[in-house]
PDB file of C-alpha atoms and ligand atoms in Angstrom:
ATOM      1  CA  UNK R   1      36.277   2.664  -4.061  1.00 98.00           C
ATOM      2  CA  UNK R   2      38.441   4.988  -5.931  1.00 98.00           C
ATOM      3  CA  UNK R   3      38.322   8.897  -5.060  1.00 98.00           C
ATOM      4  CA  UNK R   4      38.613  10.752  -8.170  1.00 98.00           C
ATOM      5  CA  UNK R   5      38.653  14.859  -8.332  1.00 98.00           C
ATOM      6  CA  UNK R   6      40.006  15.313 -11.988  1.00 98.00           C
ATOM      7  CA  UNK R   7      38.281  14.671 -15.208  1.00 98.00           C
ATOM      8  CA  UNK R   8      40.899  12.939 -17.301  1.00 98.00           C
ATOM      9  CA  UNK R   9      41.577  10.423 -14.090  1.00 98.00           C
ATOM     10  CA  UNK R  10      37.855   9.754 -14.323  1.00 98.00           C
ATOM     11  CA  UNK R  11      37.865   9.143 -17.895  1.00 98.00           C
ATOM     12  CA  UNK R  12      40.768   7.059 -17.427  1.00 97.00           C
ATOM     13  CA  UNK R  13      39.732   4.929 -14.891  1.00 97.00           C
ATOM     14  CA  UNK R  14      36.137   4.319 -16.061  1.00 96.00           C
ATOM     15  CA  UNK R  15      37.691   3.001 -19.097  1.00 95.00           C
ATOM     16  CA  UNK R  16      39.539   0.705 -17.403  1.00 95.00           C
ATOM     17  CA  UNK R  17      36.788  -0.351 -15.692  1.00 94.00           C
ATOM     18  CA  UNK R  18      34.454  -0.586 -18.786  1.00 92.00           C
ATOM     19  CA  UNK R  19      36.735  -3.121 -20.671  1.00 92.00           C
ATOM     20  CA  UNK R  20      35.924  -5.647 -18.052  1.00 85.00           C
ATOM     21  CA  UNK R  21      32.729  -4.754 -17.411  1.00 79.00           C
ATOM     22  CA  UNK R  22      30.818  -2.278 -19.094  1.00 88.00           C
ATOM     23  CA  UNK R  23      27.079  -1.697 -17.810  1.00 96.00           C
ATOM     24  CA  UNK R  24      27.832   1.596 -16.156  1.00 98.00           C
ATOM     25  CA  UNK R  25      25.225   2.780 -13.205  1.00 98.00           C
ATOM     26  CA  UNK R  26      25.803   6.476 -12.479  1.00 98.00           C
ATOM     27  CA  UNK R  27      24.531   8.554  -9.286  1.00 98.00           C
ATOM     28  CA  UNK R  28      25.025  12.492  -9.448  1.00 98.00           C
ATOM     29  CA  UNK R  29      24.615  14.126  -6.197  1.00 98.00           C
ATOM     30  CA  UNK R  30      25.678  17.414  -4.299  1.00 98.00           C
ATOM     31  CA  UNK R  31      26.701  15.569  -1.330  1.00 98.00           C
ATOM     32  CA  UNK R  32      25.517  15.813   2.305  1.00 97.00           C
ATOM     33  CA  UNK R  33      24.313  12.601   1.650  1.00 98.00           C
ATOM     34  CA  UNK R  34      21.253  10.874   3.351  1.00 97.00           C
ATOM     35  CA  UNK R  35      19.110   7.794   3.063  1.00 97.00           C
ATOM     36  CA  UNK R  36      17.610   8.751  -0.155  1.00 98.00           C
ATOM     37  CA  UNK R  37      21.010   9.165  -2.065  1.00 98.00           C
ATOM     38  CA  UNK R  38      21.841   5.480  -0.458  1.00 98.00           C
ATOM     39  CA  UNK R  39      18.646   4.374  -1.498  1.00 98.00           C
ATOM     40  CA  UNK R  40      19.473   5.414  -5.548  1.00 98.00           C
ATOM     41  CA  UNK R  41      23.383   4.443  -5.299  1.00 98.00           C
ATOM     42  CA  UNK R  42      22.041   0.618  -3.509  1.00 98.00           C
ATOM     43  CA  UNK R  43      19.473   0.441  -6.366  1.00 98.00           C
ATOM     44  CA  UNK R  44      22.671   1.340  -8.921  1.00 98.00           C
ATOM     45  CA  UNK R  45      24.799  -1.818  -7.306  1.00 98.00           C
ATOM     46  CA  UNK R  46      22.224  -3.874  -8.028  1.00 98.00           C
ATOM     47  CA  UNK R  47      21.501  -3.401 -11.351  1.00 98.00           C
ATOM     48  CA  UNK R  48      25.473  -2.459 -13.000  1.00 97.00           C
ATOM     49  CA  UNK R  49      28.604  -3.701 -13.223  1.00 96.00           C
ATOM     50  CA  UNK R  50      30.091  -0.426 -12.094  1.00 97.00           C
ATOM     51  CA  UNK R  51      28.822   2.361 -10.033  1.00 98.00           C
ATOM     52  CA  UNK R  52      30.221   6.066 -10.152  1.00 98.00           C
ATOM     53  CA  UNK R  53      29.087   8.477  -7.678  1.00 98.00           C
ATOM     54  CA  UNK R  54      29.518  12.317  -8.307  1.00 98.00           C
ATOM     55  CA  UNK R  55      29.630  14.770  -5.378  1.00 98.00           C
ATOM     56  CA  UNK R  56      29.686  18.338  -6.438  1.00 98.00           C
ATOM     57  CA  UNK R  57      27.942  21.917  -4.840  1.00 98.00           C
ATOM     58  CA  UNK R  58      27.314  22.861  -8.298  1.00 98.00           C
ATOM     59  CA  UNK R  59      27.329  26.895  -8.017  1.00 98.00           C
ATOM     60  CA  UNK R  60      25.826  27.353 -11.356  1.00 98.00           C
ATOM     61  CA  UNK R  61      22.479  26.029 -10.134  1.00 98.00           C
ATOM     62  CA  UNK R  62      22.038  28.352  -7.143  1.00 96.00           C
ATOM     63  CA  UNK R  63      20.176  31.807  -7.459  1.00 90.00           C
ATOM     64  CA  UNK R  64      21.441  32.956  -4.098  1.00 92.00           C
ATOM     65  CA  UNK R  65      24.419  33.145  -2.832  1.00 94.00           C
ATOM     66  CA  UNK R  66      23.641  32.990   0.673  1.00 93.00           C
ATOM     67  CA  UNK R  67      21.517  29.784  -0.055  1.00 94.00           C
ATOM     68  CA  UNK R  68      25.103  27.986  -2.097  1.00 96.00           C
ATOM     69  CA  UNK R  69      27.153  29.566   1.156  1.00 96.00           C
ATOM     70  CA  UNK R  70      24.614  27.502   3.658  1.00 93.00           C
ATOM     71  CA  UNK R  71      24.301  24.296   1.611  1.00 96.00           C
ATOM     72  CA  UNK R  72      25.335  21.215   3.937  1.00 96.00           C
ATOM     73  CA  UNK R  73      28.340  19.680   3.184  1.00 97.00           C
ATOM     74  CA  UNK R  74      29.745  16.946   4.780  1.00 96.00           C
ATOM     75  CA  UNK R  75      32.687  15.115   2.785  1.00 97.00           C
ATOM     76  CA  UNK R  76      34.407  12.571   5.556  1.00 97.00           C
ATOM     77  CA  UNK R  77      30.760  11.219   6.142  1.00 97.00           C
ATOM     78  CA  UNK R  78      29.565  11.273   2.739  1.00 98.00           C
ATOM     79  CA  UNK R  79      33.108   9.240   1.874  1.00 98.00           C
ATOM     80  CA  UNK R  80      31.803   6.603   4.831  1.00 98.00           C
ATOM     81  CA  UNK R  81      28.531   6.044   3.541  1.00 97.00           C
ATOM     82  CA  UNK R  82      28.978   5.205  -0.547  1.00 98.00           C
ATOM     83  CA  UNK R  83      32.377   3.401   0.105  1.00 97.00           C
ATOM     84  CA  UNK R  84      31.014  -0.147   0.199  1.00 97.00           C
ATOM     85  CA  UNK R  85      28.699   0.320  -2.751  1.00 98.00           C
ATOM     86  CA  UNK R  86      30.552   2.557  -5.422  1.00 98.00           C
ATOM     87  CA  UNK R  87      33.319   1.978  -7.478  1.00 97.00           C
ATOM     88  CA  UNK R  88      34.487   5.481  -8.087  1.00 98.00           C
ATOM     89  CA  UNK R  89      33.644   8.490  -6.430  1.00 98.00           C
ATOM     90  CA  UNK R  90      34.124  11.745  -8.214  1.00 98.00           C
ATOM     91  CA  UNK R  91      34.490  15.094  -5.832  1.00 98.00           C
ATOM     92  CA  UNK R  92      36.085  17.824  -8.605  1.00 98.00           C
ATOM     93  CA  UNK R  93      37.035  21.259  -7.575  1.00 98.00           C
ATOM     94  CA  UNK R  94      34.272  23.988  -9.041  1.00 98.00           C
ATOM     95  CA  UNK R  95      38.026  25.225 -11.385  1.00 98.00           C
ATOM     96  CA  UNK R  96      37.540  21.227 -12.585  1.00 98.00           C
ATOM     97  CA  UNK R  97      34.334  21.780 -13.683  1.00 98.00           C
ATOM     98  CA  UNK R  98      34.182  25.331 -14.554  1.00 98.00           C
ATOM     99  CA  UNK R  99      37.848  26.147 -15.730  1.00 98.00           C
ATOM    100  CA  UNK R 100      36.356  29.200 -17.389  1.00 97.00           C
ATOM    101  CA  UNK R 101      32.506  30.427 -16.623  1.00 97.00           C
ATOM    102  CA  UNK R 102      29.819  28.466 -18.569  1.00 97.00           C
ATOM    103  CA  UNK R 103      28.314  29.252 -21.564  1.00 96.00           C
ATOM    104  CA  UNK R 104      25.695  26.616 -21.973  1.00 97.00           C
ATOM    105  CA  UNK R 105      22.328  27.508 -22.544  1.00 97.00           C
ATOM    106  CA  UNK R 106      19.551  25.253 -22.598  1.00 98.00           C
ATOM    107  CA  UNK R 107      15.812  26.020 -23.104  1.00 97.00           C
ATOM    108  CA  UNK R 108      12.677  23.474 -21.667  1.00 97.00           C
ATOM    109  CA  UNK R 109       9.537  25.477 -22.484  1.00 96.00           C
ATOM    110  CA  UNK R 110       6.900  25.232 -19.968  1.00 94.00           C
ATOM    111  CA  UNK R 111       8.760  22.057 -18.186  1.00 97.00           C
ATOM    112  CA  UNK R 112      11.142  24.669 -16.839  1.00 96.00           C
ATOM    113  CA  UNK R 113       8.549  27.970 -16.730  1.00 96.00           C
ATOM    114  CA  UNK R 114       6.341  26.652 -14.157  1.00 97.00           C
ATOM    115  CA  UNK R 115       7.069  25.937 -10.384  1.00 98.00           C
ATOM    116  CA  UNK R 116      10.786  25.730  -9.338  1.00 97.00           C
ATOM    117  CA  UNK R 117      11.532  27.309 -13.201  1.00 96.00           C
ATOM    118  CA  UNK R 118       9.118  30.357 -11.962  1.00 96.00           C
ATOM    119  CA  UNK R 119      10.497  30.622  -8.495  1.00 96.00           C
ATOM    120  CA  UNK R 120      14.274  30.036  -8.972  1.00 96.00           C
ATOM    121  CA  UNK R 121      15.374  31.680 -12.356  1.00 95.00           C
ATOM    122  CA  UNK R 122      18.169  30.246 -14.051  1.00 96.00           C
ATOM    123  CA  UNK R 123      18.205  26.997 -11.440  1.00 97.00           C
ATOM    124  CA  UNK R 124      16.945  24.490 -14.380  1.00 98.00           C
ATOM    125  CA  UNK R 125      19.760  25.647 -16.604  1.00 98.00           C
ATOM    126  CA  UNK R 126      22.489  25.309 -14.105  1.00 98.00           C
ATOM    127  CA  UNK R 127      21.222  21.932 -13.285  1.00 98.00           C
ATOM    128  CA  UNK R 128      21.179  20.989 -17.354  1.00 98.00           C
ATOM    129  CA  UNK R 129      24.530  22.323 -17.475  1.00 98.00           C
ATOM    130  CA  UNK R 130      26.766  20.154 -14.610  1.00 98.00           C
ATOM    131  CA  UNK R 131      24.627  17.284 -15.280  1.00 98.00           C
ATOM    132  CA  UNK R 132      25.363  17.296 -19.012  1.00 98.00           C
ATOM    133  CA  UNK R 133      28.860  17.825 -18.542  1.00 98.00           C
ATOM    134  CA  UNK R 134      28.823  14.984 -15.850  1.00 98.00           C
ATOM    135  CA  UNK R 135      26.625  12.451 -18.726  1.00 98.00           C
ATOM    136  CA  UNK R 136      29.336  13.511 -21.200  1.00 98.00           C
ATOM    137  CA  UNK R 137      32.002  12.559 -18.657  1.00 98.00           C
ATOM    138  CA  UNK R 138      30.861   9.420 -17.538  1.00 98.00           C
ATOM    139  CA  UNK R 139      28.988   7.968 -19.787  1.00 97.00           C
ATOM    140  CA  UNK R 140      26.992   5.552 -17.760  1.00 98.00           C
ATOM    141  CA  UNK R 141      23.934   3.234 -19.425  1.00 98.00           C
ATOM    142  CA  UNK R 142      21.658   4.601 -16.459  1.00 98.00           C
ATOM    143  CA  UNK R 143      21.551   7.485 -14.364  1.00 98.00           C
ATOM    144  CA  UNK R 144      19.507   7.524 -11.379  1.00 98.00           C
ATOM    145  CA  UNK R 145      17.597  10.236  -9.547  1.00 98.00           C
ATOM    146  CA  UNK R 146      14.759  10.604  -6.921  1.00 98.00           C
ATOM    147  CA  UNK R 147      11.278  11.534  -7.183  1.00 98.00           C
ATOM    148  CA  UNK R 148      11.098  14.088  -4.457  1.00 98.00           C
ATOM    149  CA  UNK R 149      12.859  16.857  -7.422  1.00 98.00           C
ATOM    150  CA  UNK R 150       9.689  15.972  -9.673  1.00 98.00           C
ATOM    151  CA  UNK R 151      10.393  18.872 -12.441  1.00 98.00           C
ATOM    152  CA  UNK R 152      14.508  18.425 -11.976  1.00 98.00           C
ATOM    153  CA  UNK R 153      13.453  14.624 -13.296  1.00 98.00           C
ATOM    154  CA  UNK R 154      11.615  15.592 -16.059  1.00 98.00           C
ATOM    155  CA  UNK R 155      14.118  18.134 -17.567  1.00 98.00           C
ATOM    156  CA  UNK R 156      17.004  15.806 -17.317  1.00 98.00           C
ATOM    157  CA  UNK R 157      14.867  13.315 -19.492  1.00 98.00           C
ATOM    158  CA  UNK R 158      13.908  16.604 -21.999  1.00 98.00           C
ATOM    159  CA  UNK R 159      17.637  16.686 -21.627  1.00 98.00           C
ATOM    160  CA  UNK R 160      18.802  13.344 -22.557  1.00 98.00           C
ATOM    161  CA  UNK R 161      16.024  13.141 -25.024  1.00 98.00           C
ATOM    162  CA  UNK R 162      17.206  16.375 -26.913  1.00 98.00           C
ATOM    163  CA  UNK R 163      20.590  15.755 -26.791  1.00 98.00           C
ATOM    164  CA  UNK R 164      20.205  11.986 -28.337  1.00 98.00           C
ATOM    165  CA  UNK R 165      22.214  10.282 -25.390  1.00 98.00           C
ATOM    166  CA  UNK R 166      21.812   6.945 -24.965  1.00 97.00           C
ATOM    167  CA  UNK R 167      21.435   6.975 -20.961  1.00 98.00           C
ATOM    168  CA  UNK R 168      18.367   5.748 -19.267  1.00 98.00           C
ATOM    169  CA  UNK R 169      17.023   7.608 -16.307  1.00 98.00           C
ATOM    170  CA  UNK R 170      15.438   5.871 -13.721  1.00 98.00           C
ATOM    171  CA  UNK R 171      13.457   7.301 -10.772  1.00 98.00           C
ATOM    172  CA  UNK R 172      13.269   6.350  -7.401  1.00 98.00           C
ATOM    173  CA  UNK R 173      10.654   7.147  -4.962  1.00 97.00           C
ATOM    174  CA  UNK R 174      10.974   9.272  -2.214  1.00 98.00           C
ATOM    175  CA  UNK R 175      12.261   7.842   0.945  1.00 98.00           C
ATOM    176  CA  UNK R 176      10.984   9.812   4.410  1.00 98.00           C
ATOM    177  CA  UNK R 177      11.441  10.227   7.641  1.00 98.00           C
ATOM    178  CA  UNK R 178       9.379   8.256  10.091  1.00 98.00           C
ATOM    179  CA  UNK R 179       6.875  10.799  10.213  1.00 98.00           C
ATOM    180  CA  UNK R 180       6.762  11.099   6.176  1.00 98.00           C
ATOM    181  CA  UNK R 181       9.062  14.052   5.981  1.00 98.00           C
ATOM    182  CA  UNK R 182      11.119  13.861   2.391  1.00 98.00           C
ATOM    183  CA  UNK R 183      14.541  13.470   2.803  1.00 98.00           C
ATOM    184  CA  UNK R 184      16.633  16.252   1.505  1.00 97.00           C
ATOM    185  CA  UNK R 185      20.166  17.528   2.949  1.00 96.00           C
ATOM    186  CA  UNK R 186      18.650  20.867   3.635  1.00 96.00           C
ATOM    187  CA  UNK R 187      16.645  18.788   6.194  1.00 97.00           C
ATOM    188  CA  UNK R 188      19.668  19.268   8.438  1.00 95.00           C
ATOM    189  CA  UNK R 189      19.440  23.010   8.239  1.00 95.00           C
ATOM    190  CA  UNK R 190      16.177  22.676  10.198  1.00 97.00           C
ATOM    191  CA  UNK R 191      15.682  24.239  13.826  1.00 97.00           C
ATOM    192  CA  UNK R 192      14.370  21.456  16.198  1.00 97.00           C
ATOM    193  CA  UNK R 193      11.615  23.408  16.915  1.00 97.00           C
ATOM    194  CA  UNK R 194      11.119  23.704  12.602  1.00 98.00           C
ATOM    195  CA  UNK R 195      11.714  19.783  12.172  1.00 98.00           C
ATOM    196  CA  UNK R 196       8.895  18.731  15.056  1.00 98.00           C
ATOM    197  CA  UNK R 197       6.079  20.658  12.355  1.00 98.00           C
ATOM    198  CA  UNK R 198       7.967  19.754   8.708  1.00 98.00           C
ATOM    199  CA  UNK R 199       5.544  16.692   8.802  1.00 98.00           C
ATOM    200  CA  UNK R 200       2.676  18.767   7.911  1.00 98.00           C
ATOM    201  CA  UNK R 201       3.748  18.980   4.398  1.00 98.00           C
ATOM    202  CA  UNK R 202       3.382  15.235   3.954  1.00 98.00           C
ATOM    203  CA  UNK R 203       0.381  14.840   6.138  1.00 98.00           C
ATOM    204  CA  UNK R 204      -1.125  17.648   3.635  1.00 98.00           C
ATOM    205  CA  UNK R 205      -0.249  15.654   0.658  1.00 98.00           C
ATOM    206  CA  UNK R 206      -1.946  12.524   1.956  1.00 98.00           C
ATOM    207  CA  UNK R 207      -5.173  14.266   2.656  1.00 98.00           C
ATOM    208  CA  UNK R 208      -4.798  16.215  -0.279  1.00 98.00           C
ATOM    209  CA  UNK R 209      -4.550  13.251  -2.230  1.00 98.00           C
ATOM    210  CA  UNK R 210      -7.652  11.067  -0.324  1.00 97.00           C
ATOM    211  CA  UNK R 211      -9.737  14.164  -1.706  1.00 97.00           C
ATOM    212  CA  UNK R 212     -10.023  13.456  -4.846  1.00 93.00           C
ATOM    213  CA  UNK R 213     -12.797  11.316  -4.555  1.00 91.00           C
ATOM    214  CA  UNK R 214     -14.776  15.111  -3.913  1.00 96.00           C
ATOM    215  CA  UNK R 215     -12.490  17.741  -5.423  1.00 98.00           C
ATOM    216  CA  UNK R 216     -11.460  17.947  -8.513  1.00 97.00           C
ATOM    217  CA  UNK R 217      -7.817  19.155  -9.429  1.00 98.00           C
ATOM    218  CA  UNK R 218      -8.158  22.566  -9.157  1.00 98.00           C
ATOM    219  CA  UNK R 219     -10.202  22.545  -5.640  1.00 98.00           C
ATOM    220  CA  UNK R 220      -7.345  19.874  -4.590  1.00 98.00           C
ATOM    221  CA  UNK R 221      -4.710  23.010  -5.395  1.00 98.00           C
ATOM    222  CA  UNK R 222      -6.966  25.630  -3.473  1.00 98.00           C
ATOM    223  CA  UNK R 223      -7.214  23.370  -0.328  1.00 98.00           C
ATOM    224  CA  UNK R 224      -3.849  22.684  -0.103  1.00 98.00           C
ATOM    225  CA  UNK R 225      -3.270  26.711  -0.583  1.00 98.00           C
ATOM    226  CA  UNK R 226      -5.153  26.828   2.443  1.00 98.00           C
ATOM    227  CA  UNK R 227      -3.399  24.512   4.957  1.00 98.00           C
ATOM    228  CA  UNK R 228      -0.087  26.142   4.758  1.00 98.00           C
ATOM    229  CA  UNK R 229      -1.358  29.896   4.753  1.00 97.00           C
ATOM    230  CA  UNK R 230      -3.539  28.520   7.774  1.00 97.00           C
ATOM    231  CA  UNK R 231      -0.528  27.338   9.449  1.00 97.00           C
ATOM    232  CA  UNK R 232       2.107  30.065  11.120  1.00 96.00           C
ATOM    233  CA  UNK R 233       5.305  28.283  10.490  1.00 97.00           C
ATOM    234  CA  UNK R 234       5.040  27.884   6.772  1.00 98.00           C
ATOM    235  CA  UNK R 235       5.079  30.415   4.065  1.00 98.00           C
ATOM    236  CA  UNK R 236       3.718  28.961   0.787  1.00 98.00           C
ATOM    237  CA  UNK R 237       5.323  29.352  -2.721  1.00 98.00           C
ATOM    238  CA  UNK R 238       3.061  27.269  -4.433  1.00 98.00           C
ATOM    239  CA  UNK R 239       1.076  24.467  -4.320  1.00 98.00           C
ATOM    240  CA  UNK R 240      -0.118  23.000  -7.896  1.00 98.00           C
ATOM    241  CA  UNK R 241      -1.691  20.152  -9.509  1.00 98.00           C
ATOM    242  CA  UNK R 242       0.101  19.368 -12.686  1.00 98.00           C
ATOM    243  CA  UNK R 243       0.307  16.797 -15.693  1.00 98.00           C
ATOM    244  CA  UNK R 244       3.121  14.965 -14.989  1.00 98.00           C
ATOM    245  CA  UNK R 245       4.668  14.275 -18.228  1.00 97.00           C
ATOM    246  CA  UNK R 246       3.877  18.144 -19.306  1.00 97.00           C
ATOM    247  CA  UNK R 247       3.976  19.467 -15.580  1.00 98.00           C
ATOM    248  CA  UNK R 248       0.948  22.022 -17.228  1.00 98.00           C
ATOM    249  CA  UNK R 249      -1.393  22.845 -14.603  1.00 97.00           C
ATOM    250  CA  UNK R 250      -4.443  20.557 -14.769  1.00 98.00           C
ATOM    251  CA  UNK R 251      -8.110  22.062 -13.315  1.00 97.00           C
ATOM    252  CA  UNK R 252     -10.252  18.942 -14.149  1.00 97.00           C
ATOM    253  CA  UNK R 253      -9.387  15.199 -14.237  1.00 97.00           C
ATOM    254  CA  UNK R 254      -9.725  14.135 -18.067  1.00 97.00           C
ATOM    255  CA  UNK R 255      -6.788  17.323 -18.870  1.00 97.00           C
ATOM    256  CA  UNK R 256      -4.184  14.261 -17.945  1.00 98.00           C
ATOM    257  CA  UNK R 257      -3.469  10.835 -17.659  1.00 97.00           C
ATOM    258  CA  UNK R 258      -1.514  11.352 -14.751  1.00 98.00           C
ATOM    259  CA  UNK R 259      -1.637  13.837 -12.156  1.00 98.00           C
ATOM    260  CA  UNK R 260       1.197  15.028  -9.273  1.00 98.00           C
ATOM    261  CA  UNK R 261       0.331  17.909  -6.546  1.00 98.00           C
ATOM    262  CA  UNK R 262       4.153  19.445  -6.020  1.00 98.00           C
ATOM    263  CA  UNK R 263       4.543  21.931  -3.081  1.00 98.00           C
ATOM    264  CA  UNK R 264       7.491  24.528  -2.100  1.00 98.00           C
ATOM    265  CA  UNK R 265       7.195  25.860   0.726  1.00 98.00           C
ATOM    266  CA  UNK R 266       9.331  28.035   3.443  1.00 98.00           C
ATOM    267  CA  UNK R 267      10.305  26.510   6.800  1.00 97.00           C
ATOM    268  CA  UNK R 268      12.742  28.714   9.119  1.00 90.00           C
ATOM    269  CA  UNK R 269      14.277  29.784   6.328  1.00 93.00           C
ATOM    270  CA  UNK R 270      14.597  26.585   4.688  1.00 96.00           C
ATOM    271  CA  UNK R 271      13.042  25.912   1.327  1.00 97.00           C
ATOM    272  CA  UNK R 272      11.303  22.586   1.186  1.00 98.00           C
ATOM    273  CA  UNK R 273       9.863  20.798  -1.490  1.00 98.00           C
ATOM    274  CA  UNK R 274       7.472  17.810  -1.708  1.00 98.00           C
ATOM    275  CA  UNK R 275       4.939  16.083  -4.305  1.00 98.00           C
ATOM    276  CA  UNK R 276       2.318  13.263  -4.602  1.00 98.00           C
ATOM    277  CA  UNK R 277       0.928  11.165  -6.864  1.00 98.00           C
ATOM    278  CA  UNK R 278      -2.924  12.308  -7.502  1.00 98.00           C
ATOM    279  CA  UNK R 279      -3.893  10.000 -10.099  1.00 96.00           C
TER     280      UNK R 279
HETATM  281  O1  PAF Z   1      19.568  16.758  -7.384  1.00 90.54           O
HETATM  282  C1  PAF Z   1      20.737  17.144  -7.186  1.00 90.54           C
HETATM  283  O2  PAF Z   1      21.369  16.824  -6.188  1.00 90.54           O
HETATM  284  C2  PAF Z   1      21.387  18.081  -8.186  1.00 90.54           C
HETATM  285  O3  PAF Z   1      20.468  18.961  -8.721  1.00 90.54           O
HETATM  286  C3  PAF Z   1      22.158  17.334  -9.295  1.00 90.54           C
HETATM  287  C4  PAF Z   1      21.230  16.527 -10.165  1.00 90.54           C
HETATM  288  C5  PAF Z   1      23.206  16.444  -8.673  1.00 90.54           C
HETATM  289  C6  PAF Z   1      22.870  18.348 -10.191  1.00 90.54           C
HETATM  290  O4  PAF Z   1      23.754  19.149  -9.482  1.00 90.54           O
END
């Protein structure tokens, strides 16, 4: 595996790479890497010739800057982990990205007004703008992200749709903890004390999701309201039952053909997010 941090050497050696074998498999990522990133970048291997792997804390896409000052990073472990299943690894510099502040701006209409759009202004842009600049970079045939980041998924589809690039974006499902928890690298920011409850959000989603045989969509989004402002260690931002191709919020079954619950919710300070397939 190469290490890469500039982005004419990544140009450079992809196309090197490419005139041997060109089915390109890419993996973006901001690092601190866990079982669901290997879970995307083994899934890559399999189905490429080559497999680039970006790690970068892109600032743009943080509204706080305490919250882009406390975001794990781990670099010698990350390194250890993707080595035996990428063939380039690209770690630029934020002045490699960014060598002057970005313009970009790019509009999603309601998939970017609702939920994480709502509660973290200007996230959904920053996220459109590294992850364009990365596409434009590497190039890849398919790009691969998880599940758990429902909405983040279907903007950088919007995105690749708008934009006419010829990259296919797969999703992978969520991989947990023993005890269901999603895996996320701000899992590691947990208290012991917060990690031994941060099951309850999947355990919610499961029961949420066996009531649908009684509730309909929008009693399924009150109920799960409930649990967390029932229960002292969470603070809800919000629980909702959405279409999700549209991500509009859904009251009654026939408003979509398929329907996710996605939750946010505070946890000792650490903002968690979840979601499950309804129907
Ligand atoms: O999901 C992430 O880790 C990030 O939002 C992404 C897609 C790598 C862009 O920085």
């Amino acid at each position: 595996m190469k290490i890469i941090h500039t982005c004419h050497s990544l140009i450079e050696e992809i196309n090197k790479l490419r005139e041997q074998s060109p089915q390109t498999g890419f993996v973006p990522t901001m690092g601190a890497l866990h079982n669901g990133h290997l879970q995307l970048i083994k899934t890559a291997r399999e189905e490429n010739d080559i497999v680039v792997c970006s790690i970068f804390v892109n600032p743009v896409q943080f509204n706080s800057a305490l919250d882009l000052e406390h975001y794990p990073r781990n670099p010698e472990n990350d390194i250890a982990l993707v080595k035996n299943y990428c063939d380039i690894l690209f770690m630029p510099s934020v002045a490699e990205m960014y060598p002057r502040p970005p313009q970009e701006e790019y509009h999603f209409g309601l998939l970017e007004a609702t939920m994480e759009g709502q509660y973290r202004p200007g996230h959904f842009n920053g996220v459109a703008i590294v992850v364009k600049r990365l596409f434009d970079l590497v190039q890849p045939d398919i790009a691969y992200f998880g599940r758990k980041d429902f909405q983040q998924l279907a903007i950088i589809k919007q995105l690749v749709h708008d934009y006419n690039m010829k990259i296919t974006i797969r999703s992978i499902d969520t991989v947990r903890e023993d005890d269901g928890l999603a895996m996320s690298s701000r899992n590691r920011l947990l208290s012991p004390q917060a990690r031994s409850v941060a099951s309850f959000i999947w355990q919610t989603l499961c029961k949420a999701q066996l009531l649908k045989k009684e509730k309909n969509p929008r009693e399924i989004s009150h109920w799960i309201q409930e649990q967390f402002n029932g229960h002292k260690s969470f603070s809800l931002e919000y629980a909702q039952l959405v279409n999700a191709e549209t991500l509009e919020e859904v009251n009654e079954y026939n408003q979509a053909e398929n329907i996710v619950a996605c939750v946010a919710v505070w946890l000792d300070k650490v903002r968690l997010i979840d979601n499950i397939m309804i129907k």
